[in-house]
PDB file of C-alpha atoms in Angstrom:
ATOM      1  CA  UNK A   1     -10.461  -1.747 -36.525  1.00 31.00           C
ATOM      2  CA  UNK A   2     -10.013  -1.158 -33.584  1.00 39.00           C
ATOM      3  CA  UNK A   3     -12.452  -4.446 -31.156  1.00 40.00           C
ATOM      4  CA  UNK A   4     -11.009  -2.845 -28.093  1.00 41.00           C
ATOM      5  CA  UNK A   5     -14.618  -2.217 -25.604  1.00 45.00           C
ATOM      6  CA  UNK A   6     -14.668  -1.177 -21.739  1.00 60.00           C
ATOM      7  CA  UNK A   7     -14.115  -4.088 -19.928  1.00 67.00           C
ATOM      8  CA  UNK A   8     -10.758  -4.879 -21.471  1.00 81.00           C
ATOM      9  CA  UNK A   9      -9.578  -1.516 -23.147  1.00 91.00           C
ATOM     10  CA  UNK A  10      -5.902   0.238 -20.887  1.00 96.00           C
ATOM     11  CA  UNK A  11      -6.604   2.827 -18.434  1.00 97.00           C
ATOM     12  CA  UNK A  12      -4.537   6.323 -18.926  1.00 98.00           C
ATOM     13  CA  UNK A  13      -3.083   7.609 -15.230  1.00 98.00           C
ATOM     14  CA  UNK A  14      -1.797  11.578 -15.779  1.00 98.00           C
ATOM     15  CA  UNK A  15      -0.536  12.886 -12.826  1.00 98.00           C
ATOM     16  CA  UNK A  16      -0.622  16.468 -13.553  1.00 98.00           C
ATOM     17  CA  UNK A  17       2.114  18.972 -12.590  1.00 97.00           C
ATOM     18  CA  UNK A  18       4.816  21.634 -15.076  1.00 97.00           C
ATOM     19  CA  UNK A  19       8.464  19.580 -15.777  1.00 95.00           C
ATOM     20  CA  UNK A  20      11.747  21.307 -14.861  1.00 95.00           C
ATOM     21  CA  UNK A  21      13.822  20.514 -11.947  1.00 95.00           C
ATOM     22  CA  UNK A  22      12.185  24.050 -10.455  1.00 96.00           C
ATOM     23  CA  UNK A  23       8.898  22.766  -9.915  1.00 97.00           C
ATOM     24  CA  UNK A  24       9.443  19.159  -8.902  1.00 96.00           C
ATOM     25  CA  UNK A  25       8.541  19.095  -5.314  1.00 97.00           C
ATOM     26  CA  UNK A  26       5.776  22.311  -5.684  1.00 97.00           C
ATOM     27  CA  UNK A  27       2.860  21.431  -4.491  1.00 98.00           C
ATOM     28  CA  UNK A  28       1.266  21.643  -8.035  1.00 97.00           C
ATOM     29  CA  UNK A  29       3.532  19.038  -9.034  1.00 98.00           C
ATOM     30  CA  UNK A  30       1.866  16.065  -6.466  1.00 98.00           C
ATOM     31  CA  UNK A  31      -0.129  14.199  -9.487  1.00 98.00           C
ATOM     32  CA  UNK A  32       3.549  13.412 -10.970  1.00 98.00           C
ATOM     33  CA  UNK A  33       4.889  12.586  -7.404  1.00 98.00           C
ATOM     34  CA  UNK A  34       2.185   9.869  -7.073  1.00 98.00           C
ATOM     35  CA  UNK A  35       2.849   9.361 -10.993  1.00 98.00           C
ATOM     36  CA  UNK A  36       6.103   8.382 -10.354  1.00 98.00           C
ATOM     37  CA  UNK A  37       5.418   6.349  -7.076  1.00 98.00           C
ATOM     38  CA  UNK A  38       3.502   3.888 -10.026  1.00 98.00           C
ATOM     39  CA  UNK A  39       6.261   3.589 -12.468  1.00 97.00           C
ATOM     40  CA  UNK A  40       8.470   3.156  -9.559  1.00 97.00           C
ATOM     41  CA  UNK A  41       5.947   0.383  -7.873  1.00 96.00           C
ATOM     42  CA  UNK A  42       5.644  -1.049 -12.263  1.00 94.00           C
ATOM     43  CA  UNK A  43       8.894  -1.549 -12.371  1.00 94.00           C
ATOM     44  CA  UNK A  44       8.700   0.875 -15.271  1.00 94.00           C
ATOM     45  CA  UNK A  45      10.700   4.021 -16.259  1.00 94.00           C
ATOM     46  CA  UNK A  46       9.312   7.218 -18.079  1.00 95.00           C
ATOM     47  CA  UNK A  47      10.540   7.866 -21.709  1.00 93.00           C
ATOM     48  CA  UNK A  48       9.223  10.686 -23.676  1.00 89.00           C
ATOM     49  CA  UNK A  49       6.222   9.332 -25.816  1.00 79.00           C
ATOM     50  CA  UNK A  50       6.387  10.151 -29.550  1.00 72.00           C
ATOM     51  CA  UNK A  51       4.952  12.745 -30.763  1.00 74.00           C
ATOM     52  CA  UNK A  52       3.026  13.675 -27.560  1.00 76.00           C
ATOM     53  CA  UNK A  53       4.136  15.862 -25.345  1.00 91.00           C
ATOM     54  CA  UNK A  54       4.542  13.393 -22.662  1.00 95.00           C
ATOM     55  CA  UNK A  55       6.413  10.898 -20.791  1.00 96.00           C
ATOM     56  CA  UNK A  56       5.157   7.593 -20.310  1.00 97.00           C
ATOM     57  CA  UNK A  57       5.629   4.119 -18.664  1.00 97.00           C
ATOM     58  CA  UNK A  58       3.115   1.097 -19.867  1.00 96.00           C
ATOM     59  CA  UNK A  59       2.760  -1.681 -17.381  1.00 96.00           C
ATOM     60  CA  UNK A  60       0.018  -3.484 -15.951  1.00 94.00           C
ATOM     61  CA  UNK A  61      -1.129  -3.489 -12.320  1.00 93.00           C
ATOM     62  CA  UNK A  62      -3.246  -5.685  -9.700  1.00 87.00           C
ATOM     63  CA  UNK A  63      -3.057  -9.559  -9.618  1.00 86.00           C
ATOM     64  CA  UNK A  64      -2.569 -11.958 -12.676  1.00 84.00           C
ATOM     65  CA  UNK A  65      -6.616 -13.664 -13.704  1.00 83.00           C
ATOM     66  CA  UNK A  66      -9.263 -11.048 -15.010  1.00 82.00           C
ATOM     67  CA  UNK A  67      -8.869  -8.254 -12.107  1.00 82.00           C
ATOM     68  CA  UNK A  68      -5.391  -7.329 -14.172  1.00 89.00           C
ATOM     69  CA  UNK A  69      -5.275  -4.402 -16.229  1.00 93.00           C
ATOM     70  CA  UNK A  70      -3.153  -2.574 -18.279  1.00 94.00           C
ATOM     71  CA  UNK A  71      -2.220   0.484 -17.990  1.00 97.00           C
ATOM     72  CA  UNK A  72      -0.489   3.585 -18.969  1.00 97.00           C
ATOM     73  CA  UNK A  73       1.148   6.326 -16.306  1.00 98.00           C
ATOM     74  CA  UNK A  74       1.621  10.055 -17.657  1.00 97.00           C
ATOM     75  CA  UNK A  75       3.043  12.662 -17.790  1.00 97.00           C
ATOM     76  CA  UNK A  76       2.611  15.772 -19.769  1.00 97.00           C
ATOM     77  CA  UNK A  77       5.397  18.484 -20.417  1.00 96.00           C
ATOM     78  CA  UNK A  78       3.372  20.770 -21.662  1.00 93.00           C
ATOM     79  CA  UNK A  79       2.981  22.589 -18.286  1.00 91.00           C
ATOM     80  CA  UNK A  80      -0.298  22.436 -15.925  1.00 95.00           C
ATOM     81  CA  UNK A  81      -2.699  24.759 -18.914  1.00 95.00           C
ATOM     82  CA  UNK A  82      -2.276  22.967 -21.694  1.00 96.00           C
ATOM     83  CA  UNK A  83      -2.436  19.468 -19.949  1.00 97.00           C
ATOM     84  CA  UNK A  84      -5.073  18.520 -22.323  1.00 97.00           C
ATOM     85  CA  UNK A  85      -3.466  18.289 -25.811  1.00 96.00           C
ATOM     86  CA  UNK A  86      -0.700  15.898 -24.636  1.00 96.00           C
ATOM     87  CA  UNK A  87      -3.383  13.513 -22.805  1.00 97.00           C
ATOM     88  CA  UNK A  88      -5.661  13.769 -24.905  1.00 96.00           C
ATOM     89  CA  UNK A  89      -3.086  12.923 -27.621  1.00 95.00           C
ATOM     90  CA  UNK A  90      -2.099   9.511 -25.832  1.00 96.00           C
ATOM     91  CA  UNK A  91      -6.143   9.038 -25.475  1.00 96.00           C
ATOM     92  CA  UNK A  92      -6.647   8.439 -29.106  1.00 94.00           C
ATOM     93  CA  UNK A  93      -3.382   6.932 -29.177  1.00 94.00           C
ATOM     94  CA  UNK A  94      -4.003   3.849 -26.656  1.00 94.00           C
ATOM     95  CA  UNK A  95      -7.885   3.921 -27.670  1.00 95.00           C
ATOM     96  CA  UNK A  96      -8.409   4.617 -24.457  1.00 97.00           C
ATOM     97  CA  UNK A  97     -12.302   5.190 -23.320  1.00 96.00           C
ATOM     98  CA  UNK A  98     -12.428   8.927 -21.192  1.00 97.00           C
ATOM     99  CA  UNK A  99     -14.028   6.942 -18.297  1.00 96.00           C
ATOM    100  CA  UNK A 100     -11.059   5.376 -18.757  1.00 97.00           C
ATOM    101  CA  UNK A 101      -8.821   8.238 -17.855  1.00 98.00           C
ATOM    102  CA  UNK A 102      -7.557   9.795 -14.291  1.00 98.00           C
ATOM    103  CA  UNK A 103      -6.292  12.285 -13.157  1.00 98.00           C
ATOM    104  CA  UNK A 104      -4.397  12.235 -10.471  1.00 98.00           C
ATOM    105  CA  UNK A 105      -3.796  16.445  -8.958  1.00 98.00           C
ATOM    106  CA  UNK A 106      -3.920  18.628  -6.820  1.00 98.00           C
ATOM    107  CA  UNK A 107      -6.966  19.982  -4.379  1.00 97.00           C
ATOM    108  CA  UNK A 108      -6.973  23.247  -2.684  1.00 96.00           C
ATOM    109  CA  UNK A 109     -10.413  22.572  -1.172  1.00 94.00           C
ATOM    110  CA  UNK A 110      -9.543  19.751   0.818  1.00 96.00           C
ATOM    111  CA  UNK A 111      -7.481  19.831   3.610  1.00 97.00           C
ATOM    112  CA  UNK A 112      -3.581  18.930   3.144  1.00 97.00           C
ATOM    113  CA  UNK A 113      -3.560  14.805   2.364  1.00 96.00           C
ATOM    114  CA  UNK A 114      -7.113  14.175   2.323  1.00 98.00           C
ATOM    115  CA  UNK A 115      -8.127  12.627  -0.718  1.00 98.00           C
ATOM    116  CA  UNK A 116     -11.390  12.384  -2.255  1.00 98.00           C
ATOM    117  CA  UNK A 117     -12.229  10.286  -5.587  1.00 98.00           C
ATOM    118  CA  UNK A 118     -14.878  10.689  -7.999  1.00 97.00           C
ATOM    119  CA  UNK A 119     -15.518  11.021 -11.855  1.00 97.00           C
ATOM    120  CA  UNK A 120     -16.708  14.031 -13.461  1.00 97.00           C
ATOM    121  CA  UNK A 121     -17.554  17.276 -12.468  1.00 95.00           C
ATOM    122  CA  UNK A 122     -16.288  20.497 -12.781  1.00 94.00           C
ATOM    123  CA  UNK A 123     -12.439  22.259 -12.252  1.00 94.00           C
ATOM    124  CA  UNK A 124     -13.154  23.870  -9.696  1.00 91.00           C
ATOM    125  CA  UNK A 125     -10.256  26.868 -10.885  1.00 92.00           C
ATOM    126  CA  UNK A 126      -8.207  23.827 -11.665  1.00 95.00           C
ATOM    127  CA  UNK A 127      -5.605  24.780 -15.103  1.00 96.00           C
ATOM    128  CA  UNK A 128      -5.026  21.129 -15.567  1.00 97.00           C
ATOM    129  CA  UNK A 129      -8.484  19.408 -15.341  1.00 97.00           C
ATOM    130  CA  UNK A 130      -9.789  23.281 -17.303  1.00 97.00           C
ATOM    131  CA  UNK A 131      -7.387  22.416 -20.297  1.00 98.00           C
ATOM    132  CA  UNK A 132      -8.578  17.972 -20.159  1.00 98.00           C
ATOM    133  CA  UNK A 133     -12.765  19.454 -20.064  1.00 98.00           C
ATOM    134  CA  UNK A 134     -11.687  21.788 -22.936  1.00 97.00           C
ATOM    135  CA  UNK A 135      -9.687  18.610 -24.987  1.00 97.00           C
ATOM    136  CA  UNK A 136     -12.380  15.477 -24.329  1.00 97.00           C
ATOM    137  CA  UNK A 137     -15.213  16.774 -21.840  1.00 97.00           C
ATOM    138  CA  UNK A 138     -15.001  15.778 -18.416  1.00 97.00           C
ATOM    139  CA  UNK A 139     -16.246  12.362 -17.797  1.00 97.00           C
ATOM    140  CA  UNK A 140     -13.406  11.140 -15.796  1.00 98.00           C
ATOM    141  CA  UNK A 141     -11.958  10.250 -13.262  1.00 98.00           C
ATOM    142  CA  UNK A 142     -10.080  11.924 -10.509  1.00 98.00           C
ATOM    143  CA  UNK A 143      -8.227  11.526  -7.507  1.00 98.00           C
ATOM    144  CA  UNK A 144      -8.210  14.996  -5.945  1.00 98.00           C
ATOM    145  CA  UNK A 145      -4.922  14.967  -3.263  1.00 98.00           C
ATOM    146  CA  UNK A 146      -5.933  17.782  -0.667  1.00 98.00           C
ATOM    147  CA  UNK A 147      -3.015  20.244  -0.010  1.00 98.00           C
ATOM    148  CA  UNK A 148      -5.125  22.588   1.879  1.00 96.00           C
ATOM    149  CA  UNK A 149      -6.291  27.136   1.251  1.00 94.00           C
ATOM    150  CA  UNK A 150      -3.050  29.324   1.173  1.00 94.00           C
ATOM    151  CA  UNK A 151      -2.751  31.279   4.706  1.00 91.00           C
ATOM    152  CA  UNK A 152      -3.325  34.622   5.442  1.00 91.00           C
ATOM    153  CA  UNK A 153      -3.374  36.647   1.881  1.00 92.00           C
ATOM    154  CA  UNK A 154      -1.382  34.629   0.177  1.00 93.00           C
ATOM    155  CA  UNK A 155      -2.085  33.934  -3.832  1.00 95.00           C
ATOM    156  CA  UNK A 156      -3.298  30.812  -4.990  1.00 93.00           C
ATOM    157  CA  UNK A 157      -0.973  30.735  -7.742  1.00 93.00           C
ATOM    158  CA  UNK A 158       1.821  31.641  -5.197  1.00 96.00           C
ATOM    159  CA  UNK A 159       1.293  28.431  -2.511  1.00 97.00           C
ATOM    160  CA  UNK A 160       0.724  25.883  -5.384  1.00 96.00           C
ATOM    161  CA  UNK A 161       3.814  27.044  -6.886  1.00 96.00           C
ATOM    162  CA  UNK A 162       6.090  26.814  -4.153  1.00 97.00           C
ATOM    163  CA  UNK A 163       7.168  23.389  -1.774  1.00 97.00           C
ATOM    164  CA  UNK A 164       5.426  21.682   0.291  1.00 97.00           C
ATOM    165  CA  UNK A 165       6.426  23.143   4.007  1.00 96.00           C
ATOM    166  CA  UNK A 166       9.113  21.357   6.527  1.00 96.00           C
ATOM    167  CA  UNK A 167       6.051  20.527   7.946  1.00 96.00           C
ATOM    168  CA  UNK A 168       4.650  18.887   5.282  1.00 97.00           C
ATOM    169  CA  UNK A 169       7.350  17.122   3.659  1.00 97.00           C
ATOM    170  CA  UNK A 170       7.137  14.564   7.328  1.00 97.00           C
ATOM    171  CA  UNK A 171       4.205  13.068   5.847  1.00 97.00           C
ATOM    172  CA  UNK A 172       4.077  13.783   2.237  1.00 98.00           C
ATOM    173  CA  UNK A 173       5.425  10.272   1.520  1.00 98.00           C
ATOM    174  CA  UNK A 174       3.054   8.701   3.748  1.00 98.00           C
ATOM    175  CA  UNK A 175       0.285  10.234   1.773  1.00 98.00           C
ATOM    176  CA  UNK A 176       1.556   9.886  -1.621  1.00 98.00           C
ATOM    177  CA  UNK A 177       1.872   6.630  -1.074  1.00 98.00           C
ATOM    178  CA  UNK A 178      -2.271   5.891  -0.258  1.00 98.00           C
ATOM    179  CA  UNK A 179      -2.620   7.950  -3.386  1.00 98.00           C
ATOM    180  CA  UNK A 180      -0.439   5.688  -5.042  1.00 98.00           C
ATOM    181  CA  UNK A 181      -2.939   3.278  -3.627  1.00 98.00           C
ATOM    182  CA  UNK A 182      -6.560   4.694  -3.999  1.00 98.00           C
ATOM    183  CA  UNK A 183      -5.199   4.848  -7.809  1.00 98.00           C
ATOM    184  CA  UNK A 184      -4.536   1.321  -8.453  1.00 97.00           C
ATOM    185  CA  UNK A 185      -7.783   0.157  -6.509  1.00 97.00           C
ATOM    186  CA  UNK A 186      -9.714   2.795  -8.651  1.00 97.00           C
ATOM    187  CA  UNK A 187      -8.540   0.840 -11.292  1.00 96.00           C
ATOM    188  CA  UNK A 188      -8.727  -2.876 -10.192  1.00 94.00           C
ATOM    189  CA  UNK A 189     -11.970  -2.626  -8.030  1.00 94.00           C
ATOM    190  CA  UNK A 190     -13.708   0.128  -9.622  1.00 94.00           C
ATOM    191  CA  UNK A 191     -14.914   3.701  -8.254  1.00 96.00           C
ATOM    192  CA  UNK A 192     -17.411   2.588  -5.887  1.00 97.00           C
ATOM    193  CA  UNK A 193     -14.588   0.626  -3.845  1.00 97.00           C
ATOM    194  CA  UNK A 194     -11.788   3.057  -4.104  1.00 97.00           C
ATOM    195  CA  UNK A 195     -14.046   5.986  -2.408  1.00 98.00           C
ATOM    196  CA  UNK A 196     -15.487   4.062   0.894  1.00 98.00           C
ATOM    197  CA  UNK A 197     -11.760   3.070   1.183  1.00 97.00           C
ATOM    198  CA  UNK A 198      -9.943   6.226   0.673  1.00 97.00           C
ATOM    199  CA  UNK A 199     -12.384   9.103   1.025  1.00 94.00           C
ATOM    200  CA  UNK A 200     -11.555  10.268   3.885  1.00 72.00           C
TER     201      UNK A 200
END
């Protein structure tokens, strides 16, 4: 019998993106970039997760003591629009409450590099969120990484599946680093503190 309570339950931090080198620097893959940096910070390397169609890293973040948190970092390997299945399989396997799931994803309706953190809500047309919500409900945390709207008449699908521009790449490392900080703050100190610090 599982005796895990929400107070000591692990956190599942999901970077959303598409697998494969051709997508690596796409705007749609910024969730993968943040997950990679978090893995680097905890000294772990992504490995295939058993039967789940995902790569994971297990570790801990936060200071020694009550604020220290067990985390599972995950990158679904199923393509964006099917993310819900692998994430739900991991959630089930690691006994993670829905409220301890954090999705890190690109957000069209926010200026490039701006962050917004929230709990629950709609998917705003984002296929990764849509799939996750369908799999286990909407009451999970989101770290929304602004990528801005497509220029001119460019289609949204074309825009998100293109690499960040050379101008954007000059600041990308800084923004990814800040997003990783926001995830850590959310998990260690809670949503309200993370929002007041990182919602800009």
